CSV table of C-alpha atoms and ligand atoms in Angstrom, one decimal:
chain,number,residue,atom,x,y,z
A,859,MET,CA,67.1,162.7,209.4
A,860,PRO,CA,65.3,164.2,212.3
A,861,ARG,CA,62.9,166.9,211.1
A,862,ASP,CA,64.1,169.8,213.2
A,863,MET,CA,67.7,169.8,211.9
A,864,ILE,CA,66.3,172.3,209.4
A,865,ALA,CA,66.0,175.8,210.7
A,866,LYS,CA,62.7,177.5,211.2
A,867,ARG,CA,63.7,180.2,208.9
A,868,GLU,CA,63.9,177.7,205.9
A,869,LYS,CA,60.7,175.8,207.0
A,870,GLU,CA,58.9,179.1,206.8
A,871,LEU,CA,60.0,179.8,203.2
A,872,PRO,CA,57.3,179.4,200.8
A,873,ALA,CA,57.7,176.5,198.2
A,874,SER,CA,58.2,178.2,194.8
A,875,ARG,CA,55.8,176.7,192.1
A,876,ILE,CA,57.9,178.3,189.3
A,877,GLY,CA,60.8,175.7,189.8
A,878,ARG,CA,58.1,173.0,189.6
A,879,LEU,CA,56.7,174.4,186.4
A,880,LEU,CA,59.9,174.9,184.8
A,881,LYS,CA,60.8,171.2,185.5
A,882,ILE,CA,57.5,169.8,184.0
A,883,ALA,CA,57.9,172.2,181.1
A,884,GLU,CA,61.5,170.8,180.4
A,885,GLU,CA,60.6,167.1,181.1
A,886,ASP,CA,57.4,167.1,178.7
A,887,LYS,CA,58.5,168.1,175.4
A,888,SER,CA,54.8,168.6,174.3
A,889,ILE,CA,54.5,171.6,176.5
A,890,ILE,CA,55.3,175.1,175.4
A,891,SER,CA,56.6,177.2,178.2
A,892,LEU,CA,55.6,180.8,178.6
A,893,GLY,CA,57.3,180.6,181.9
A,894,PRO,CA,60.9,181.4,181.4
A,895,GLY,CA,62.3,184.6,183.3
A,896,GLU,CA,65.3,184.8,181.1
A,897,PRO,CA,66.2,185.5,177.6
A,898,ASP,CA,65.8,182.7,175.0
A,899,PHE,CA,68.6,184.0,172.9
A,900,GLY,CA,72.4,183.0,173.5
A,901,ALA,CA,75.0,185.5,174.6
A,902,PRO,CA,76.6,187.8,172.0
A,903,LYS,CA,79.3,186.1,169.9
A,904,ASN,CA,82.0,188.6,171.0
A,905,VAL,CA,81.1,187.8,174.4
A,906,ILE,CA,81.4,183.9,174.0
A,907,ARG,CA,84.8,184.5,172.1
A,908,SER,CA,86.3,186.7,175.0
A,909,ALA,CA,85.0,184.1,177.7
A,910,LYS,CA,86.7,181.1,175.7
A,911,LYS,CA,90.0,183.1,175.2
A,912,ALA,CA,90.0,184.0,178.8
A,913,LEU,CA,89.7,180.4,180.0
A,914,ASP,CA,92.6,179.3,177.8
A,915,ARG,CA,94.6,182.2,179.2
A,916,GLY,CA,94.0,180.6,182.8
A,917,TYR,CA,91.2,183.1,184.2
A,918,THR,CA,90.2,180.4,186.6
A,919,HIS,CA,90.8,181.9,189.8
A,920,TYR,CA,89.0,184.2,192.3
A,921,SER,CA,88.6,187.9,191.5
A,922,PRO,CA,89.0,190.9,194.0
A,923,PRO,CA,85.8,190.8,196.1
A,924,VAL,CA,84.9,194.4,194.8
A,925,GLY,CA,85.1,193.2,191.0
A,926,ARG,CA,87.9,193.2,188.3
A,927,ALA,CA,89.4,196.7,187.8
A,928,GLU,CA,88.7,196.7,184.0
A,929,LEU,CA,84.9,195.8,184.5
A,930,ARG,CA,84.5,198.5,187.1
A,931,GLY,CA,85.9,201.0,184.8
A,932,GLU,CA,83.4,200.0,182.1
A,933,LEU,CA,80.4,200.1,184.8
A,934,ILE,CA,81.4,203.6,185.9
A,935,ARG,CA,81.1,204.8,182.1
A,936,LYS,CA,77.9,202.9,181.6
A,937,LEU,CA,76.3,204.4,184.6
A,938,LYS,CA,77.1,207.9,183.5
A,939,ARG,CA,76.0,207.3,179.9
A,940,GLU,CA,73.1,205.2,180.3
A,941,ASN,CA,71.5,205.9,183.7
A,942,GLY,CA,72.9,209.4,184.4
A,943,ILE,CA,74.4,208.4,187.6
A,944,LYS,CA,77.8,209.7,188.8
A,945,ALA,CA,79.7,207.0,190.5
A,946,GLY,CA,83.2,206.7,191.7
A,947,ASP,CA,85.2,203.7,192.5
A,948,GLU,CA,83.9,203.7,196.1
A,949,ASN,CA,80.2,203.5,194.9
A,950,ILE,CA,80.1,200.2,192.9
A,951,LEU,CA,80.3,196.6,193.7
A,952,VAL,CA,80.2,193.7,191.2
A,953,THR,CA,77.9,190.9,192.6
A,954,THR,CA,77.0,187.3,191.6
A,955,GLY,CA,73.9,188.3,189.7
A,956,SER,CA,71.6,191.3,191.0
A,957,THR,CA,70.1,188.3,193.1
A,958,GLU,CA,73.2,188.6,195.4
A,959,GLY,CA,73.0,192.5,195.2
A,960,ILE,CA,69.3,192.3,196.8
A,961,LEU,CA,70.5,189.9,199.4
A,962,LEU,CA,73.7,192.0,200.4
A,963,ALA,CA,71.7,195.3,200.4
A,964,LEU,CA,69.0,193.9,202.8
A,965,MET,CA,71.6,192.0,204.8
A,966,CYS,CA,73.3,195.3,205.4
A,967,LEU,CA,70.2,197.4,206.0
A,968,LEU,CA,67.8,195.4,208.1
A,969,ASP,CA,67.9,195.0,212.0
A,970,ASP,CA,65.4,192.4,213.3
A,971,GLY,CA,61.7,193.5,212.9
A,972,GLU,CA,62.3,196.2,210.4
A,973,GLY,CA,60.2,197.0,207.6
A,974,VAL,CA,60.6,196.9,203.9
A,975,ILE,CA,58.2,198.2,201.4
A,976,ILE,CA,57.9,195.8,198.6
A,977,PRO,CA,55.7,195.7,195.5
A,978,ASP,CA,52.8,193.2,195.2
A,979,PRO,CA,52.4,191.8,192.6
A,980,GLY,CA,56.4,191.8,192.5
A,981,PHE,CA,59.3,189.7,191.9
A,982,LEU,CA,59.0,186.6,193.9
A,983,ALA,CA,62.4,186.8,195.8
A,984,TYR,CA,61.8,190.1,197.7
A,985,LYS,CA,59.6,188.9,200.3
A,986,PRO,CA,61.3,185.7,201.2
A,987,VAL,CA,64.8,187.4,201.5
A,988,VAL,CA,63.2,190.2,203.9
A,989,GLU,CA,61.7,187.3,206.1
A,990,VAL,CA,64.8,185.1,205.9
A,991,LEU,CA,66.6,188.2,207.4
A,992,ASN,CA,63.9,188.6,210.3
A,993,GLY,CA,62.6,191.8,208.7
A,994,LEU,CA,59.0,192.6,207.9
A,995,PRO,CA,57.9,192.7,204.5
A,996,LEU,CA,55.3,195.5,203.7
A,997,PRO,CA,53.5,194.7,200.6
A,998,VAL,CA,51.9,197.5,198.8
A,999,HIS,CA,49.1,196.7,196.4
A,1000,LEU,CA,50.1,197.8,192.9
A,1001,ARG,CA,46.7,198.3,191.1
A,1002,GLU,CA,46.1,197.9,187.5
A,1003,GLU,CA,44.1,201.3,187.5
A,1004,ASP,CA,47.4,202.9,188.6
A,1005,ASN,CA,49.2,200.9,185.8
A,1006,PHE,CA,50.7,198.8,188.5
A,1007,GLN,CA,52.8,201.8,189.8
A,1008,TYR,CA,53.4,202.7,193.4
A,1009,ASP,CA,50.6,204.7,195.1
A,1010,THR,CA,52.1,206.7,197.9
A,1011,ASP,CA,48.8,207.2,199.6
A,1012,ARG,CA,48.8,203.3,200.0
A,1013,MET,CA,52.3,203.4,201.1
A,1014,LYS,CA,51.5,205.9,203.9
A,1015,GLU,CA,48.8,203.5,205.1
A,1016,ILE,CA,51.3,200.5,205.7
A,1017,ILE,CA,54.4,202.1,206.6
A,1018,ILE,CA,55.6,201.6,210.3
A,1019,PRO,CA,57.0,204.9,211.4
A,1020,GLU,CA,60.7,204.6,212.7
A,1021,LYS,CA,60.7,200.9,212.0
A,1022,THR,CA,60.8,201.0,208.0
A,1023,LYS,CA,64.1,201.1,206.6
A,1024,ALA,CA,63.7,200.8,202.8
A,1025,ILE,CA,61.5,200.6,199.6
A,1026,ILE,CA,62.1,198.1,196.9
A,1027,LEU,CA,61.2,199.6,193.5
A,1028,ASN,CA,61.4,197.6,190.3
A,1029,THR,CA,61.3,199.3,187.0
A,1030,PRO,CA,60.7,197.9,184.4
A,1031,SER,CA,58.8,195.5,186.5
A,1032,ASN,CA,58.6,191.9,186.7
A,1033,PRO,CA,55.8,190.6,186.4
A,1034,THR,CA,53.6,193.4,185.3
A,1035,GLY,CA,55.8,194.9,182.6
A,1036,THR,CA,55.2,198.3,183.8
A,1037,VAL,CA,57.7,201.2,183.2
A,1038,PHE,CA,57.5,203.6,186.2
A,1039,SER,CA,57.1,207.2,184.9
A,1040,ARG,CA,59.3,209.9,185.9
A,1041,LYS,CA,56.5,211.4,187.9
A,1042,SER,CA,55.7,208.4,189.7
A,1043,LEU,CA,59.4,208.0,190.6
A,1044,GLU,CA,59.4,211.7,191.8
A,1045,GLU,CA,56.4,210.7,194.2
A,1046,VAL,CA,58.4,207.6,195.5
A,1047,ALA,CA,61.5,209.7,195.9
A,1048,ASP,CA,59.7,212.4,197.8
A,1049,PHE,CA,58.2,209.6,200.0
A,1050,ALA,CA,61.6,208.2,200.6
A,1051,VAL,CA,62.9,211.5,201.7
A,1052,GLU,CA,59.9,212.5,203.9
A,1053,HIS,CA,60.1,209.1,205.9
A,1054,ASN,CA,64.0,208.9,205.7
A,1055,LEU,CA,64.1,205.6,203.8
A,1056,LEU,CA,66.6,204.1,201.5
A,1057,VAL,CA,65.5,202.9,197.9
A,1058,ILE,CA,66.6,199.7,196.5
A,1059,SER,CA,66.1,200.1,192.9
A,1060,ASP,CA,66.1,197.0,190.8
A,1061,GLU,CA,66.7,197.7,187.1
A,1062,ALA,CA,67.5,194.3,185.9
A,1063,TYR,CA,65.1,194.9,182.9
A,1064,GLU,CA,66.5,198.4,182.2
A,1065,LYS,CA,67.0,197.8,178.5
A,1066,PHE,CA,63.6,196.3,177.9
A,1067,VAL,CA,61.4,199.4,177.2
A,1068,TYR,CA,59.2,199.7,174.2
A,1069,GLY,CA,57.0,202.1,172.2
A,1070,GLY,CA,58.4,205.2,173.3
A,1071,ALA,CA,58.7,204.5,177.0
A,1072,LYS,CA,61.9,205.6,178.7
A,1073,HIS,CA,63.7,204.0,181.7
A,1074,VAL,CA,64.5,206.5,184.4
A,1075,SER,CA,66.9,205.4,187.1
A,1076,ILE,CA,65.9,206.9,190.4
A,1077,GLY,CA,69.4,207.2,191.6
A,1078,SER,CA,70.0,209.9,189.0
A,1079,MET,CA,67.3,212.3,190.6
A,1080,ASN,CA,68.3,215.4,192.4
A,1081,GLY,CA,69.0,214.7,196.1
A,1082,MET,CA,68.7,210.9,195.8
A,1083,GLU,CA,72.5,209.9,195.5
A,1084,ASP,CA,72.7,209.3,199.1
A,1085,ARG,CA,69.6,207.3,199.3
A,1086,VAL,CA,69.4,204.9,196.5
A,1087,ILE,CA,71.1,201.6,195.8
A,1088,THR,CA,70.8,200.8,192.1
A,1089,LEU,CA,71.0,197.1,191.0
A,1090,HIS,CA,71.7,196.3,187.3
A,1091,SER,CA,72.6,192.9,185.8
A,1092,ILE,CA,73.8,191.5,182.5
A,1093,SER,CA,71.5,188.4,182.8
A,1094,LYS,CA,68.7,190.0,180.6
A,1095,SER,CA,70.4,192.9,179.0
A,1096,TYR,CA,72.8,190.6,177.2
A,1097,ALA,CA,71.1,187.4,177.6
A,1098,MET,CA,73.8,186.4,179.9
A,1099,ALA,CA,71.9,184.9,183.0
A,1100,GLY,CA,74.3,181.9,183.2
A,1101,PHE,CA,77.4,184.1,183.7
A,1102,ARG,CA,76.0,185.5,187.1
A,1103,VAL,CA,77.3,188.9,187.2
A,1104,GLY,CA,75.3,191.9,188.7
A,1105,PHE,CA,76.1,195.5,189.8
A,1106,ALA,CA,75.3,197.5,192.7
A,1107,THR,CA,75.8,201.2,192.8
A,1108,GLY,CA,75.0,203.4,195.8
A,1109,PRO,CA,76.4,205.6,198.8
A,1110,GLU,CA,80.0,204.7,199.8
A,1111,LYS,CA,79.0,203.8,203.3
A,1112,VAL,CA,76.3,201.1,202.1
A,1113,ILE,CA,78.4,199.9,199.3
A,1114,GLY,CA,81.3,199.5,201.6
A,1115,ALA,CA,79.1,197.5,204.0
A,1116,MET,CA,77.9,195.4,201.1
A,1117,ALA,CA,81.5,194.8,199.9
A,1118,LYS,CA,82.4,193.7,203.5
A,1119,MET,CA,79.4,191.2,203.6
A,1120,HIS,CA,80.2,189.9,200.1
A,1121,VAL,CA,83.5,188.3,201.2
A,1122,PHE,CA,81.3,186.1,203.3
A,1123,THR,CA,78.6,185.2,200.8
A,1124,THR,CA,80.2,184.6,197.4
A,1125,LEU,CA,83.7,186.3,197.9
A,1126,SER,CA,83.7,187.5,194.2
A,1127,ALA,CA,81.5,187.3,191.3
A,1128,PRO,CA,82.7,184.5,188.9
A,1129,THR,CA,86.0,185.7,187.1
A,1130,ILE,CA,84.9,184.4,183.7
A,1131,GLY,CA,81.5,186.1,184.1
A,1132,GLN,CA,83.4,189.2,184.9
A,1133,VAL,CA,85.5,189.1,181.8
A,1134,ALA,CA,82.5,188.3,179.6
A,1135,ALA,CA,80.5,191.1,181.2
A,1136,THR,CA,83.4,193.6,180.4
A,1137,GLU,CA,83.3,192.6,176.8
A,1138,ALA,CA,79.3,192.8,176.8
A,1139,LEU,CA,79.6,196.6,178.3
A,1140,ARG,CA,82.2,197.4,175.6
A,1141,SER,CA,80.6,195.8,172.4
A,1142,GLY,CA,77.3,194.2,173.3
A,1143,GLN,CA,75.0,197.2,172.8
A,1144,ARG,CA,74.1,196.3,169.1
A,1145,ASP,CA,73.2,192.7,170.1
A,1146,SER,CA,71.1,194.0,173.0
A,1147,GLU,CA,69.2,196.2,170.6
A,1148,ARG,CA,68.5,193.6,168.2
A,1149,MET,CA,67.1,191.3,170.9
A,1150,VAL,CA,64.8,194.0,172.2
A,1151,ARG,CA,63.6,194.6,168.7
A,1152,GLU,CA,62.5,191.0,168.5
A,1153,TYR,CA,61.1,191.3,172.0
A,1154,ASP,CA,59.0,194.2,170.9
A,1155,ARG,CA,57.5,192.2,168.0
A,1156,ARG,CA,56.5,189.4,170.2
A,1157,ARG,CA,55.2,191.8,172.7
A,1158,ARG,CA,52.8,193.5,170.2
A,1159,TYR,CA,51.7,190.1,168.9
A,1160,ILE,CA,50.9,188.3,172.5
A,1161,TYR,CA,49.2,191.6,173.7
A,1162,ARG,CA,46.8,191.7,170.6
A,1163,ARG,CA,46.1,188.1,170.6
A,1164,VAL,CA,45.4,187.9,174.3
A,1165,ASN,CA,43.0,191.0,174.3
A,1166,GLU,CA,41.3,189.4,171.5
A,1167,MET,CA,40.2,186.2,173.4
A,1168,GLU,CA,37.3,186.3,175.4
A,1169,GLY,CA,37.8,186.2,179.1
A,1170,PHE,CA,41.2,188.0,179.2
A,1171,GLU,CA,42.1,191.7,179.5
A,1172,SER,CA,45.4,193.1,179.6
A,1173,ARG,CA,47.1,196.4,179.8
A,1174,GLU,CA,49.8,197.0,177.1
A,1175,PRO,CA,53.3,196.5,179.0
A,1176,GLN,CA,55.9,198.9,178.1
A,1177,GLY,CA,58.9,197.0,179.5
A,1178,ALA,CA,60.5,193.7,180.6
A,1179,PHE,CA,59.2,190.7,178.7
A,1180,TYR,CA,56.0,189.7,180.4
A,1181,LEU,CA,52.4,190.2,179.8
A,1182,PHE,CA,50.2,190.1,183.0
A,1183,PRO,CA,46.7,189.6,182.0
A,1184,ARG,CA,43.6,189.5,184.2
A,1185,PHE,CA,41.4,186.6,183.4
A,1186,GLY,CA,37.7,186.3,183.8
A,1187,PHE,CA,37.1,182.5,184.5
A,1188,ARG,CA,35.7,181.7,188.1
A,1189,MET,CA,38.9,180.1,189.6
A,1190,LYS,CA,42.2,180.9,191.3
A,1191,SER,CA,45.2,181.8,189.6
A,1192,GLU,CA,46.9,178.4,190.5
A,1193,LYS,CA,43.9,176.4,189.4
A,1194,PHE,CA,43.9,178.2,186.0
A,1195,ALA,CA,47.6,177.9,185.6
A,1196,ASP,CA,47.3,174.1,186.2
A,1197,LEU,CA,44.3,173.9,183.7
A,1198,LEU,CA,46.3,175.6,181.1
A,1199,LEU,CA,49.3,173.0,181.7
A,1200,SER,CA,47.1,170.1,181.4
A,1201,LYS,CA,44.5,171.1,178.8
A,1202,ALA,CA,46.5,173.4,176.5
A,1203,LYS,CA,49.9,172.0,177.3
A,1204,VAL,CA,51.2,175.7,177.9
A,1205,ALA,CA,53.1,176.5,181.0
A,1206,VAL,CA,52.3,180.0,182.4
A,1207,VAL,CA,53.1,181.3,186.1
A,1208,PRO,CA,50.0,182.1,188.4
A,1209,GLY,CA,49.8,185.5,189.6
A,1210,THR,CA,49.9,184.7,193.0
A,1211,GLU,CA,53.7,183.6,192.8
A,1212,PHE,CA,54.1,187.3,192.9
A,1213,GLY,CA,52.1,188.1,196.0
A,1214,ARG,CA,48.5,187.8,197.0
A,1215,PHE,CA,47.4,190.9,195.0
A,1216,GLY,CA,48.3,188.6,191.8
A,1217,GLU,CA,45.2,186.7,192.3
A,1218,GLY,CA,43.2,186.8,189.2
A,1219,TYR,CA,46.2,187.1,186.9
A,1220,ILE,CA,48.7,185.1,185.1
A,1221,ARG,CA,52.2,185.9,183.8
A,1222,LEU,CA,53.0,185.0,180.2
A,1223,SER,CA,56.7,185.3,179.3
A,1224,TYR,CA,57.5,186.3,175.7
A,1225,ALA,CA,61.0,185.3,176.1
A,1226,SER,CA,60.3,182.4,173.9
A,1227,PRO,CA,60.5,182.2,170.0
A,1228,TYR,CA,57.7,183.9,168.3
A,1229,SER,CA,56.5,180.7,166.5
A,1230,LYS,CA,56.0,179.0,169.9
A,1231,ILE,CA,54.2,182.1,171.1
A,1232,VAL,CA,52.0,181.8,168.0
A,1233,GLN,CA,51.3,178.3,168.7
A,1234,ALA,CA,50.8,178.7,172.4
A,1235,MET,CA,48.1,181.4,172.0
A,1236,GLY,CA,46.2,179.1,169.5
A,1237,ARG,CA,46.3,176.3,172.2
A,1238,ILE,CA,45.2,178.6,174.9
A,1239,GLU,CA,42.3,180.1,173.1
A,1240,LYS,CA,40.9,176.6,172.2
A,1241,ALA,CA,41.2,175.4,175.9
A,1242,VAL,CA,39.6,178.7,177.4
A,1243,LYS,CA,36.7,178.4,174.8
A,1244,ARG,CA,35.7,175.1,176.6
A,1245,LEU,CA,35.4,177.0,179.7
A,1246,LYS,CA,32.4,179.3,178.9
B,1386,PLP,C1,63.1,191.7,188.7
B,1386,PLP,C2,64.3,190.8,188.9
B,1386,PLP,N1,65.4,191.2,189.7
B,1386,PLP,C3,66.4,190.5,189.6
B,1386,PLP,C4,66.4,189.2,189.0
B,1386,PLP,C5,67.7,188.3,189.2
B,1386,PLP,O1,68.4,188.5,188.2
B,1386,PLP,P1,70.0,188.2,188.1
B,1386,PLP,O2,70.3,187.5,189.6
B,1386,PLP,O3,70.2,187.0,187.3
B,1386,PLP,O4,70.8,189.4,187.9
B,1386,PLP,C6,65.5,188.9,188.3
B,1386,PLP,C7,65.4,187.5,187.7
B,1386,PLP,O5,64.4,187.0,187.1
B,1386,PLP,C8,64.4,189.7,188.3
B,1386,PLP,O6,63.2,189.3,187.5
């Protein structure tokens, strides 16, 4: 095939290492993977039962593009109860995972050359999606000393006035495990108002908060209802990533535009996924809390173990299911991740997968069974001892 059959926009996309890493970890059973970005648990039993029943009853067709009515009803109640967000029918859209929500929001907001402030280190999809849409990613360095939260002074330095449309916010954060404080969110909100920006608030890990930290939705703050597109997902909250259902909530005008676009992207989120999501919102809370308790146990263990090892330092993560330690060995993140893979047989993700300011860090996921994490820590400890 002639090389130029593939569009420039695709050729310019960075190749993701994470896919390769996950493949290696799957093929070589001697490797312990601390790479996963999704829960190791199965979906709640009630959810599986309702999905099976729905299949038997013939729920194998498309759904209305905006989402099934009973799910939308549950979602409106969830937003009020859990997030303090008042939403009507015109403010919500069911998407194919929050991944589609990110894509649709940016497709509907961005004209060519317009800027989007993104976190760095931050979730790896933000930058490529902005670029694919001919937008301009404006990465803001999230510094460890700021507990990896946005610093509005830095945002002021990089914003292109009149040409910047939105800020992407992710709390609890992947890969840093940071939960943005209310104060920090207030600063981001003030910044958005001052510069007339929309905020895309990715809250995929909303349920994963520990040790007294509290998740706050910026969309619930005074005066922000017309500026915030909030993205939620069942993937992490209920261990249902394969059902591919997410939710977008926001101003009627933006949600309407996203709904129009959605007809041309995926038409509707999977019907069976929506039936399962309805059940999860109705009865999955206990299951979700049980999983979060187990994550917390793992979090405390991995945080303690990593900080005990020479050559590592990590802040205590308060959210999501990742530890993002800094390492003190003289090599790049990618090289260090390769070394852990070959010498310790542990798969981790290099910090640079999440942006250039991730250099010097690795991401360890604790969405793996406790016993595997214990084993992996032992292997890493042994491998890095040889490095000194
Ligand atoms: C921060 C963040 N946002 C969004 C997603 C996408 O989740 P989904 O499309 O399954 O809802 C992920 C997945 O890893 C994530 O880490």
